[in-house]
XYZ file of C-alpha atoms in Angstrom:
689
model
C 10.735 -23.900 -17.685
C 10.908 -23.721 -21.497
C 13.507 -21.241 -22.654
C 11.094 -19.445 -24.950
C 8.624 -18.955 -22.104
C 11.363 -17.593 -19.873
C 12.350 -15.110 -22.535
C 8.791 -13.958 -23.042
C 8.405 -13.238 -19.347
C 11.410 -10.901 -19.080
C 11.039 -7.266 -18.156
C 10.313 -4.796 -20.905
C 10.713 -1.015 -20.775
C 7.684 1.230 -20.568
C 9.878 4.271 -20.787
C 12.686 4.367 -23.315
C 16.010 5.791 -22.263
C 15.455 5.430 -18.540
C 18.521 6.678 -16.651
C 18.077 3.788 -14.256
C 20.198 1.770 -16.626
C 23.217 3.080 -14.762
C 22.369 0.737 -11.905
C 23.583 -2.823 -11.993
C 21.582 -5.888 -11.030
C 22.066 -7.281 -7.543
C 20.652 -10.651 -8.549
C 19.721 -11.995 -11.973
C 16.014 -12.670 -12.447
C 16.491 -16.410 -12.955
C 12.835 -17.374 -12.650
C 11.111 -14.028 -12.791
C 7.502 -14.900 -13.569
C 5.893 -11.926 -11.853
C 4.978 -9.556 -14.660
C 7.352 -6.599 -14.560
C 5.830 -3.275 -15.594
C 8.709 -0.997 -16.439
C 12.418 -1.735 -16.578
C 13.809 -3.876 -13.763
C 17.405 -2.931 -13.140
C 18.075 -4.777 -9.898
C 16.594 -7.357 -7.566
C 17.861 -7.793 -4.036
C 16.762 -11.210 -2.746
C 16.658 -9.913 0.846
C 13.986 -7.275 0.111
C 11.575 -8.961 -2.292
C 8.966 -11.674 -2.570
C 10.166 -15.269 -2.392
C 11.030 -17.495 -5.351
C 7.874 -19.588 -5.110
C 5.843 -16.397 -5.396
C 7.861 -15.280 -8.406
C 6.937 -18.542 -10.125
C 3.357 -19.212 -9.014
C 1.763 -15.776 -8.733
C 0.815 -15.126 -12.350
C -1.741 -12.468 -11.371
C 0.888 -10.419 -9.481
C 2.644 -7.352 -10.840
C 5.876 -5.508 -10.086
C 5.756 -1.756 -10.781
C 9.271 -0.561 -11.495
C 10.749 2.883 -10.943
C 10.344 4.136 -14.506
C 6.660 3.195 -14.804
C 5.977 4.730 -11.393
C 7.470 7.988 -12.630
C 5.627 7.805 -15.951
C 2.314 7.360 -14.132
C 2.948 10.330 -11.820
C 2.941 8.307 -8.610
C 2.789 10.533 -5.528
C 0.778 8.240 -3.241
C 0.419 4.475 -3.117
C -3.108 4.887 -4.515
C -1.639 6.270 -7.765
C 0.413 3.112 -8.241
C -2.429 0.742 -7.385
C -4.464 2.137 -10.286
C -2.110 0.232 -12.600
C -3.125 -3.151 -11.153
C -6.557 -4.765 -11.130
C -8.545 -5.467 -7.985
C -7.438 -2.647 -5.651
C -9.715 0.000 -4.139
C -9.218 3.176 -2.109
C -10.245 3.150 1.550
C -10.580 5.736 4.324
C -7.271 7.611 4.575
C -7.366 8.347 8.341
C -7.704 12.104 8.015
C -5.152 12.235 5.191
C -2.423 10.438 7.172
C -2.593 6.857 5.904
C -2.142 4.829 2.749
C -5.277 2.720 2.957
C -6.405 0.252 0.349
C -8.202 -3.028 -0.176
C -7.074 -5.865 -2.449
C -9.759 -8.130 -3.869
C -12.280 -6.568 -1.493
C -10.303 -6.982 1.749
C -8.429 -4.476 3.881
C -6.652 -4.771 7.211
C -8.241 -1.980 9.264
C -10.882 0.501 8.147
C -9.352 3.341 10.167
C -5.691 2.465 10.690
C -4.984 1.414 7.124
C -4.257 -1.727 5.182
C -1.014 -3.350 6.267
C 1.746 -3.101 3.685
C 5.347 -4.240 3.601
C 8.572 -2.365 3.081
C 11.447 -4.616 2.057
C 9.588 -7.661 3.372
C 8.762 -6.169 6.806
C 5.310 -4.868 7.721
C 5.868 -1.121 7.749
C 2.704 0.374 9.253
C 1.673 -1.795 12.185
C -0.150 0.471 14.610
C 0.335 3.839 12.949
C 2.494 5.215 10.140
C 2.308 8.155 7.699
C 2.093 7.672 3.959
C 5.310 6.599 2.235
C 7.049 9.097 -0.045
C 7.633 7.949 -3.655
C 11.177 9.342 -3.659
C 12.377 6.420 -1.513
C 10.699 3.631 -3.515
C 12.516 1.559 -6.147
C 9.505 -0.566 -7.060
C 6.155 -1.750 -5.711
C 5.177 -5.419 -5.765
C 1.449 -6.140 -5.738
C 1.368 -9.828 -4.841
C -2.025 -11.357 -5.528
C -3.773 -14.324 -4.022
C -2.570 -17.251 -1.869
C 0.668 -17.403 -3.868
C 1.554 -13.816 -2.960
C 3.705 -14.641 0.040
C 6.300 -12.326 1.563
C 8.816 -14.371 3.574
C 6.156 -16.842 4.655
C 3.291 -14.385 5.187
C 0.210 -15.542 3.291
C -3.045 -13.733 2.560
C -5.661 -15.158 0.165
C -6.376 -11.622 -1.083
C -2.840 -10.328 -1.542
C 0.018 -8.274 -0.215
C 1.786 -5.039 -1.163
C 5.566 -4.858 -0.768
C 7.417 -1.588 -1.408
C 11.097 -2.111 -2.168
C 13.347 0.760 -1.067
C 16.093 2.419 -3.040
C 19.422 1.012 -1.842
C 23.061 1.700 -2.788
C 24.597 0.784 -6.139
C 28.265 0.436 -7.004
C 27.737 2.420 -10.230
C 27.695 6.202 -9.596
C 24.381 7.853 -10.319
C 22.544 10.962 -9.132
C 19.250 12.704 -9.847
C 17.729 15.965 -8.693
C 14.327 17.434 -9.433
C 12.398 20.620 -8.754
C 8.618 20.592 -9.044
C 5.878 23.176 -8.869
C 2.166 22.577 -9.263
C -1.413 23.413 -8.481
C -2.308 24.666 -4.997
C 1.155 26.191 -4.653
C 2.789 22.781 -4.343
C 6.595 22.900 -4.136
C 8.693 19.760 -4.116
C 12.427 18.980 -4.204
C 13.993 15.522 -4.585
C 17.666 14.505 -4.391
C 18.966 10.971 -4.940
C 22.656 10.107 -5.123
C 24.421 6.742 -5.004
C 27.833 5.311 -5.726
C 30.870 3.474 -4.325
C 32.876 4.722 -1.357
C 35.394 1.880 -1.692
C 35.569 -1.339 -3.682
C 33.394 -3.055 -1.067
C 31.233 -0.220 0.287
C 28.548 1.810 -1.507
C 26.273 4.557 -0.202
C 23.030 6.253 -1.122
C 21.128 9.257 0.146
C 17.554 10.162 -0.775
C 16.048 13.458 0.372
C 12.609 14.876 -0.432
C 10.723 17.954 0.763
C 7.195 18.976 -0.137
C 5.013 21.925 0.844
C 1.495 22.532 -0.429
C -1.565 24.635 0.308
C -3.682 21.670 -0.808
C -7.004 21.602 -2.635
C -8.904 21.538 0.667
C -9.399 24.882 2.431
C -6.923 25.328 5.296
C -5.498 21.803 4.736
C -1.830 22.447 4.082
C 0.875 19.806 3.816
C 4.479 19.770 4.964
C 6.433 16.580 4.286
C 10.132 15.893 4.899
C 11.903 12.615 4.115
C 15.524 11.558 4.414
C 16.824 8.048 3.772
C 20.553 7.226 3.908
C 21.800 3.694 3.238
C 25.027 1.686 3.013
C 25.802 -1.614 1.277
C 28.835 -3.665 2.280
C 29.892 -6.361 -0.184
C 33.214 -7.875 0.991
C 32.897 -10.754 -1.493
C 30.546 -12.217 -4.067
C 29.135 -14.444 -1.320
C 28.210 -11.826 1.296
C 26.207 -8.623 1.168
C 24.847 -6.449 3.983
C 22.654 -3.363 3.554
C 21.801 -0.837 6.257
C 18.977 1.603 5.561
C 17.515 4.395 7.664
C 14.481 6.522 6.965
C 12.834 9.411 8.744
C 9.452 10.831 7.711
C 7.965 14.041 9.109
C 4.397 14.660 7.937
C 2.434 17.711 9.138
C -1.124 18.554 8.065
C -4.480 19.366 9.647
C -6.396 16.191 10.463
C -9.132 16.234 7.833
C -12.168 13.939 7.776
C -13.399 15.361 4.477
C -17.002 16.386 3.825
C -20.460 15.189 4.839
C -23.252 13.930 2.620
C -26.101 16.458 2.499
C -29.492 14.969 1.756
C -27.778 11.669 0.969
C -25.610 13.305 -1.715
C -21.846 12.699 -1.126
C -21.002 15.396 -3.703
C -23.306 18.115 -2.338
C -20.428 20.116 -0.850
C -17.499 21.447 -2.874
C -14.299 19.400 -2.743
C -12.536 22.308 -1.048
C -14.964 22.606 1.886
C -13.239 22.090 5.244
C -15.558 21.224 8.134
C -12.961 21.263 10.895
C -11.428 24.209 12.748
C -8.244 25.842 11.391
C -7.362 26.908 14.945
C -6.710 23.264 15.845
C -3.524 23.490 13.798
C -1.556 20.679 12.221
C -1.409 17.087 13.349
C 2.157 15.778 13.319
C 3.160 12.299 12.242
C 6.713 11.062 12.734
C 8.190 7.746 11.627
C 11.812 6.597 11.992
C 13.062 3.281 10.676
C 16.385 1.435 10.910
C 16.856 -1.707 8.873
C 19.688 -4.202 8.308
C 19.315 -6.933 5.686
C 21.797 -9.369 4.229
C 22.530 -12.472 2.230
C 25.250 -15.077 2.640
C 25.794 -17.676 -0.077
C 26.795 -20.909 1.618
C 27.523 -23.717 -0.831
C 26.183 -24.519 -4.264
C 22.711 -23.002 -4.576
C 22.182 -22.655 -0.819
C 22.063 -19.280 0.913
C 20.882 -17.498 4.045
C 18.851 -14.298 3.795
C 17.594 -12.277 6.703
C 17.228 -8.952 8.360
C 16.182 -6.814 11.305
C 13.938 -3.725 11.222
C 13.268 -1.333 14.096
C 10.651 1.392 13.795
C 9.264 4.093 16.082
C 6.433 6.433 15.251
C 3.914 8.878 16.644
C 0.756 10.766 15.676
C -0.203 13.826 17.739
C -2.640 16.691 17.283
C -6.143 18.133 17.634
C -9.108 17.975 15.275
C -12.805 18.761 14.968
C -14.492 15.702 13.441
C -18.015 15.640 12.055
C -20.351 13.886 14.512
C -24.012 14.481 13.603
C -25.878 16.273 10.831
C -28.906 17.789 12.562
C -30.182 19.575 9.457
C -28.722 20.994 6.248
C -27.291 23.974 8.119
C -26.285 22.402 11.434
C -23.409 19.956 11.756
C -22.345 18.926 15.235
C -18.668 18.154 15.697
C -16.541 16.266 18.164
C -13.210 17.710 19.237
C -10.410 15.172 19.593
C -6.797 15.059 20.733
C -4.687 12.153 19.504
C -1.531 10.821 21.071
C -0.502 7.582 19.375
C 2.930 6.001 19.728
C 4.329 2.814 18.248
C 7.523 0.780 18.646
C 7.962 -2.189 16.324
C 10.931 -4.588 16.178
C 10.975 -7.332 13.499
C 13.529 -9.957 12.494
C 13.685 -12.866 10.069
C 16.110 -15.530 8.817
C 15.542 -17.870 5.893
C 17.558 -20.784 4.486
C 16.902 -21.485 0.819
C 18.460 -23.764 -1.748
C 17.943 -26.373 -4.440
C 17.717 -30.186 -4.396
C 17.450 -32.586 -7.332
C 15.260 -35.539 -6.304
C 12.279 -36.663 -8.395
C 12.372 -33.225 -9.968
C 13.995 -29.996 -8.894
C 13.052 -28.822 -5.403
C 13.609 -25.243 -4.269
C 12.873 -25.402 -0.543
C 13.038 -22.603 1.983
C 12.796 -22.733 5.765
C 12.407 -19.596 7.801
C 11.979 -18.181 11.276
C 10.670 -14.710 11.951
C 9.190 -12.725 14.765
C 8.266 -9.307 16.007
C 7.426 -7.339 19.124
C 4.929 -4.475 19.034
C 4.206 -1.807 21.622
C 1.298 0.402 20.518
C -0.110 3.174 22.718
C -3.436 4.833 21.875
C -4.395 7.984 23.758
C -7.550 9.776 22.647
C -9.233 12.635 24.471
C -12.525 13.921 23.124
C -15.707 15.810 23.916
C -18.946 14.576 22.404
C -21.334 17.310 21.245
C -24.713 17.868 22.873
C -27.656 20.133 22.151
C -26.344 22.504 24.824
C -22.758 22.416 23.501
C -22.879 21.213 19.880
C -19.506 22.674 18.745
C -21.432 23.111 15.503
C -20.819 24.652 12.104
C -22.894 25.346 9.026
C -21.662 22.911 6.339
C -23.105 25.146 3.589
C -21.450 28.299 4.904
C -18.979 27.572 7.709
C -17.797 30.373 9.965
C -14.588 29.296 11.662
C -13.848 30.118 15.288
C -17.446 31.047 16.088
C -17.928 28.231 18.620
C -15.607 26.972 21.316
C -15.453 23.387 22.621
C -15.668 22.330 26.213
C -12.548 20.845 27.876
C -11.680 17.407 26.557
C -12.288 14.204 28.484
C -10.245 11.022 28.440
C -11.847 8.547 26.050
C -9.259 5.927 25.080
C -6.125 5.051 27.021
C -4.945 1.627 25.979
C -1.665 -0.106 25.277
C -1.329 -3.144 23.073
C 1.739 -5.358 23.207
C 2.483 -8.349 21.021
C 5.127 -11.041 21.000
C 4.932 -13.174 17.861
C 7.172 -15.983 16.612
C 6.618 -17.738 13.277
C 8.152 -20.802 11.651
C 7.506 -21.560 8.004
C 8.623 -23.992 5.351
C 7.779 -24.272 1.687
C 8.930 -26.080 -1.408
C 8.637 -25.209 -5.072
C 8.942 -28.413 -7.094
C 9.595 -28.479 -10.835
C 8.084 -31.892 -11.571
C 8.728 -31.536 -15.302
C 9.720 -28.687 -17.563
C 5.997 -27.803 -17.731
C 4.558 -28.688 -14.309
C 5.430 -26.854 -11.085
C 3.951 -27.440 -7.647
C 4.313 -25.436 -4.457
C 3.368 -26.212 -0.883
C 3.921 -24.321 2.332
C 3.087 -24.417 6.023
C 3.317 -21.668 8.622
C 3.189 -22.055 12.415
C 2.645 -19.013 14.646
C 2.780 -18.663 18.374
C 1.819 -15.343 19.897
C 0.892 -13.451 23.019
C -1.256 -10.344 22.560
C -2.103 -8.156 25.535
C -4.470 -5.168 25.598
C -4.417 -2.944 28.678
C -7.441 -0.604 28.920
C -6.186 1.801 31.540
C -9.378 3.859 32.004
C -11.283 0.848 33.316
C -8.314 -1.086 34.685
C -8.953 -4.116 32.484
C -6.403 -6.332 30.753
C -7.106 -8.885 28.043
C -4.529 -11.519 27.083
C -4.802 -13.740 24.032
C -2.550 -16.717 23.223
C -2.838 -19.133 20.326
C -0.736 -21.339 18.053
C -2.398 -21.296 14.611
C -1.132 -23.348 11.672
C -1.886 -22.291 8.094
C -1.223 -23.951 4.754
C -0.616 -22.951 1.155
C -0.816 -25.123 -1.991
C -0.476 -24.330 -5.660
C 0.187 -25.668 -9.091
C 1.180 -24.282 -12.471
C 1.156 -26.039 -15.831
C 2.601 -24.683 -19.072
C 0.118 -25.815 -21.706
C 2.391 -24.456 -24.425
C 5.569 -22.419 -24.418
C 3.414 -19.292 -24.227
C 0.281 -20.289 -22.273
C 0.125 -21.492 -18.676
C -2.665 -22.199 -16.193
C -2.401 -22.008 -12.432
C -4.339 -22.749 -9.244
C -3.545 -21.581 -5.711
C -5.192 -22.159 -2.329
C -4.213 -20.739 1.031
C -5.205 -19.813 4.573
C -4.427 -16.732 6.628
C -4.371 -15.596 10.242
C -3.879 -11.972 11.271
C -4.064 -10.218 14.641
C -6.427 -7.248 14.994
C -5.564 -4.242 17.152
C -7.726 -2.514 19.711
C -11.260 -2.971 21.005
C -14.806 -2.131 19.974
C -17.552 0.036 21.466
C -18.095 -2.439 24.308
C -14.420 -2.455 25.256
C -13.887 -6.082 24.201
C -10.601 -6.794 22.415
C -10.984 -7.840 18.801
C -10.507 -11.476 17.846
C -7.975 -12.291 15.074
C -8.957 -12.171 11.430
C -8.964 -15.590 9.727
C -9.519 -16.506 6.116
C -9.058 -18.915 3.272
C -9.357 -18.622 -0.469
C -8.381 -19.936 -3.856
C -7.731 -18.661 -7.347
C -7.742 -20.198 -10.824
C -6.130 -18.465 -13.737
C -4.465 -18.529 -17.103
C -1.679 -16.420 -18.545
C -0.495 -15.952 -22.086
C 2.938 -14.483 -22.737
C 4.290 -13.712 -26.157
C 6.869 -11.274 -27.457
C 5.570 -7.845 -26.454
C 2.281 -9.124 -25.057
C 1.322 -10.415 -21.607
C -2.266 -11.318 -20.698
C -3.598 -12.787 -17.461
C -7.102 -13.719 -16.319
C -7.814 -14.913 -12.763
C -10.922 -16.070 -10.904
C -10.789 -15.833 -7.102
C -13.027 -16.828 -4.209
C -12.057 -15.681 -0.699
C -13.839 -15.853 2.653
C -12.716 -14.147 5.866
C -14.230 -13.587 9.275
C -13.546 -10.884 11.875
C -12.654 -8.300 9.225
C -12.777 -4.867 10.906
C -14.884 -2.099 9.420
C -16.936 0.906 10.592
C -19.315 0.013 13.441
C -22.827 0.490 11.980
C -24.245 1.520 15.371
C -21.429 3.822 16.561
C -19.140 5.415 13.964
C -16.615 6.267 16.684
C -15.556 2.610 16.760
C -14.705 -0.323 14.544
C -16.609 -3.605 14.527
C -15.840 -7.049 13.083
C -17.882 -8.368 10.180
C -18.911 -11.933 10.981
C -18.136 -13.234 7.512
C -17.077 -11.411 4.358
C -16.844 -13.172 1.005
C -15.256 -11.749 -2.114
C -15.463 -13.367 -5.517
C -14.385 -11.929 -8.796
C -12.518 -11.942 -12.056
C -9.401 -9.926 -12.834
C -7.927 -9.156 -16.232
C -4.474 -7.625 -16.698
C -2.612 -6.990 -19.949
C 0.735 -5.434 -20.784
C 1.606 -4.926 -24.417
C 3.753 -3.233 -27.011
C 1.534 -1.793 -29.696
C 4.596 -0.971 -31.775
C 8.272 -0.298 -31.234
C 7.504 2.950 -29.383
C 4.043 2.285 -27.955
C 3.398 0.437 -24.724
C 0.230 0.039 -22.672
C -1.072 -1.355 -19.383
C -4.729 -2.428 -19.292
C -6.667 -3.917 -16.388
C -10.235 -4.643 -15.317
C -11.716 -6.201 -12.188
C -15.164 -7.446 -11.284
C -15.180 -7.768 -7.506
C -18.262 -8.897 -5.615
C -17.473 -8.371 -1.922
C -20.417 -9.083 0.384
C -20.956 -9.825 4.076
C -23.618 -12.047 5.641
C -23.656 -10.332 9.053
C -27.195 -9.400 10.120
C -25.808 -6.660 12.391
C -24.909 -4.632 9.300
C -27.620 -2.759 7.398
C -25.933 -3.434 4.072
C -24.111 -6.504 2.780
C -21.807 -4.324 0.654
C -18.130 -4.057 1.584
C -17.133 -0.466 2.294
C -15.548 1.389 -0.671
C -15.228 -1.720 -2.866
C -16.682 -1.234 -6.383
C -18.092 -4.137 -8.356
C -16.378 -2.791 -11.475
C -13.094 -0.937 -11.961
C -10.454 -0.654 -14.657
C -7.545 1.348 -16.051
C -5.826 1.959 -19.378
C -2.398 3.605 -19.319
C -0.297 4.260 -22.440
C 3.268 5.504 -22.957
C 4.568 6.707 -26.339
C 8.210 7.463 -27.084
C 8.690 10.033 -29.877
C 11.928 10.169 -31.893
C 12.634 13.834 -32.538
C 15.842 13.114 -34.460
C 18.048 14.576 -31.734
C 19.047 11.329 -30.045
C 16.842 12.169 -27.049
C 13.279 10.851 -27.182
C 10.229 12.762 -26.042
C 7.834 10.730 -23.951
C 4.087 11.175 -23.919
C 1.830 9.260 -21.540
C -1.813 9.208 -20.637
C -4.379 7.113 -18.887
C -8.003 6.691 -17.991
C -9.284 5.095 -14.784
C -12.829 4.002 -14.034
C -14.156 3.274 -10.544
C -17.719 1.991 -10.213
C -20.379 2.690 -7.628
C -19.572 1.487 -4.126
C -20.908 1.566 -0.600
C -20.038 4.666 1.420
C -21.381 3.578 4.825
C -22.123 0.431 6.808
C -25.188 1.862 8.565
C -28.816 2.245 7.483
C -28.144 5.469 5.540
C -27.649 3.419 2.388
C -25.021 5.892 1.159
C -23.618 4.997 -2.266
C -20.584 6.753 -3.717
C -21.166 7.395 -7.441
C -18.923 5.995 -10.151
C -16.395 8.231 -11.874
C -13.895 8.441 -14.717
C -10.531 10.136 -14.246
C -8.010 11.039 -16.958
C -4.328 11.884 -16.718
C -1.710 13.001 -19.243
C 1.989 13.886 -19.200
C 4.869 14.857 -21.433
C 8.581 14.574 -20.674
C 10.933 16.509 -22.945
C 14.738 16.214 -22.836
C 16.570 19.511 -22.893
C 19.994 17.868 -22.999
C 21.624 14.527 -22.291
C 21.279 15.162 -18.544
C 18.337 17.543 -18.206
C 14.622 17.075 -18.888
C 11.372 18.875 -18.181
C 8.085 17.163 -17.396
C 4.535 18.500 -17.381
C 1.597 16.454 -16.157
C -2.081 16.822 -15.376
C -4.152 14.516 -13.201
C -7.958 14.492 -13.326
C -7.638 16.276 -16.647
C -11.407 16.812 -17.119
C -11.839 18.048 -13.535
C -14.272 15.282 -12.557
C -16.157 15.585 -9.254
C -15.872 12.366 -7.292
C -15.654 10.872 -3.821
C -12.323 9.131 -3.337
C -13.353 7.087 -0.274
C -15.609 7.136 2.746
C -15.668 5.983 6.353
C -19.326 6.855 6.905
C -21.893 9.377 5.615
C -20.184 12.193 7.551
C -16.552 11.379 6.681
C -16.281 11.375 2.901
C -12.951 12.275 1.364
C -13.433 14.162 -1.921
C -11.157 13.444 -4.872
C -8.696 16.104 -5.961
C -9.762 18.458 -8.766
C -7.625 18.964 -11.855
C -4.008 19.058 -10.706
C -1.201 20.354 -12.935
C 2.488 19.936 -12.140
C 5.750 20.829 -13.866
C 9.173 19.452 -12.962
C 12.763 20.012 -13.989
C 14.886 16.879 -13.614
C 18.636 16.374 -13.908
C 20.492 13.063 -13.867
C 24.205 12.373 -13.901
């Protein structure tokens, strides 16, 4: 790669004076072509995307710790606003990070699969990640966006955890905000010996919430250790426990076809049902061993257990404007997930420079779904008045067993890929992945067992050509294969999701300016979404195609002005006659964001930082049935100021949804619409040492 192009691609700071500078790099960014938004201070090769992805995925972005803080990131959805082509999806009663990339999601109810440190972190069920534990978020776009051999033509999200550093550093923050939100974060790292470093991250949050009776209690603790006996060997152990308690909340219902008819605060459940409790515990060991020359082994093991338990009253049928039938449910979900991987990577000079990698990975999953419920009837509607609810006025009948099923998986994957630098301007990449799996679904209520076994093979190809030292074009093509969990209304286990797609793009990178434009065309079948005939279940879309154009820009307007700009046109449509609408759920045709950070020199040696942004989300489908529900478009503004009080102490004030816009964040159907938060103001005191 030309030296000038390499220099232009390097990370630039979106927040001056970031204290993260106290942390040293684990690995130099030798060929770091993913655009880095913020200041990258470290890169652990065992936790991140692979080297071929770093080179080929010019539409991908890495959101670093300082830009995440500047943007006020409290959920994954906040971070995804900074990257084109993502859209909010049903949040599973407030308990899931759910999103679509380029019009595709993993599961409409369970949530889009995302990675933590290169391992899928929410197979089955998992609560939302807490930002306190995240070092950076990689949004890996298109067929090139592989994570240790995993390929998806739409893209992947990989959240990289905070891990120990051998340079001492500590931060603490206290925050108070709207809806009586109280939050405390502690983060401390440093060496215990010359070869052993430790880190501990703790976060607590309590809030009354903007929804009536929907409180939040979140507790997170994540200790970690890094052992580095020599320059050639490094091992990192990380643990994390998340406790997340809140009432299960399906949002509001559309009245007269209007998704904004009810106030954003209106709760249609029953406070007496109490909080649903989500628990997630993770243990992870990753490591790297440098063998000889440029060759090394990287690998790891992750073990996770989780549960989701509680009662809820979920909207079931709107009889008239003043009568809403509800269904009472009791959830008892449990998951056990064990994953492991090992990859050999190196470099060979033969007719160009090859950077091959060969890997083996696998996982076992044990996922139990227990759901008791009572459907409403005219005699026992368990109803409420959505315009003027009176809580506790009706009592449900005893619950009946509805779902009792256990899914087990045993999956082994082999993959190989090669990134070839043909010349100093032309790079090619090719990869192949072989999977063998056994998936079993036991439906205990009917005594039926379904077993599926297959050995799919998928391929990935790409090329990148540097037209000049500053301008490059790229093309990527790839296939994907992904197992679906559970069964539909008829009790039949879901077939796997399969897809293929390609992208064409160009990127221009100059000093202080990075611009990328990408065209993509992706087709998948057996994508799960809301069943149009029975909203209590999911159903596969026969074929879903998404085509679009994405534009992303990162720039320095001057020495103290930086900005992130993105826009996406995404046309996601299905051709399944069983669905009343061809529109993909919650995917807007048009969306975009502008986010700006300004550093102000006050002459004291400590800069003030001002930031602000505007996000636009276009109209999108709110239901898959014949209701024709459309969620209206909206514009949302945010602003923040961070003021240093001393060399180690700063205060931050921020406001999200500054103009108090009314909007629907996402929808599962016309009765389960999650309203966006009203204006939210927060203030925080932060110390770093």
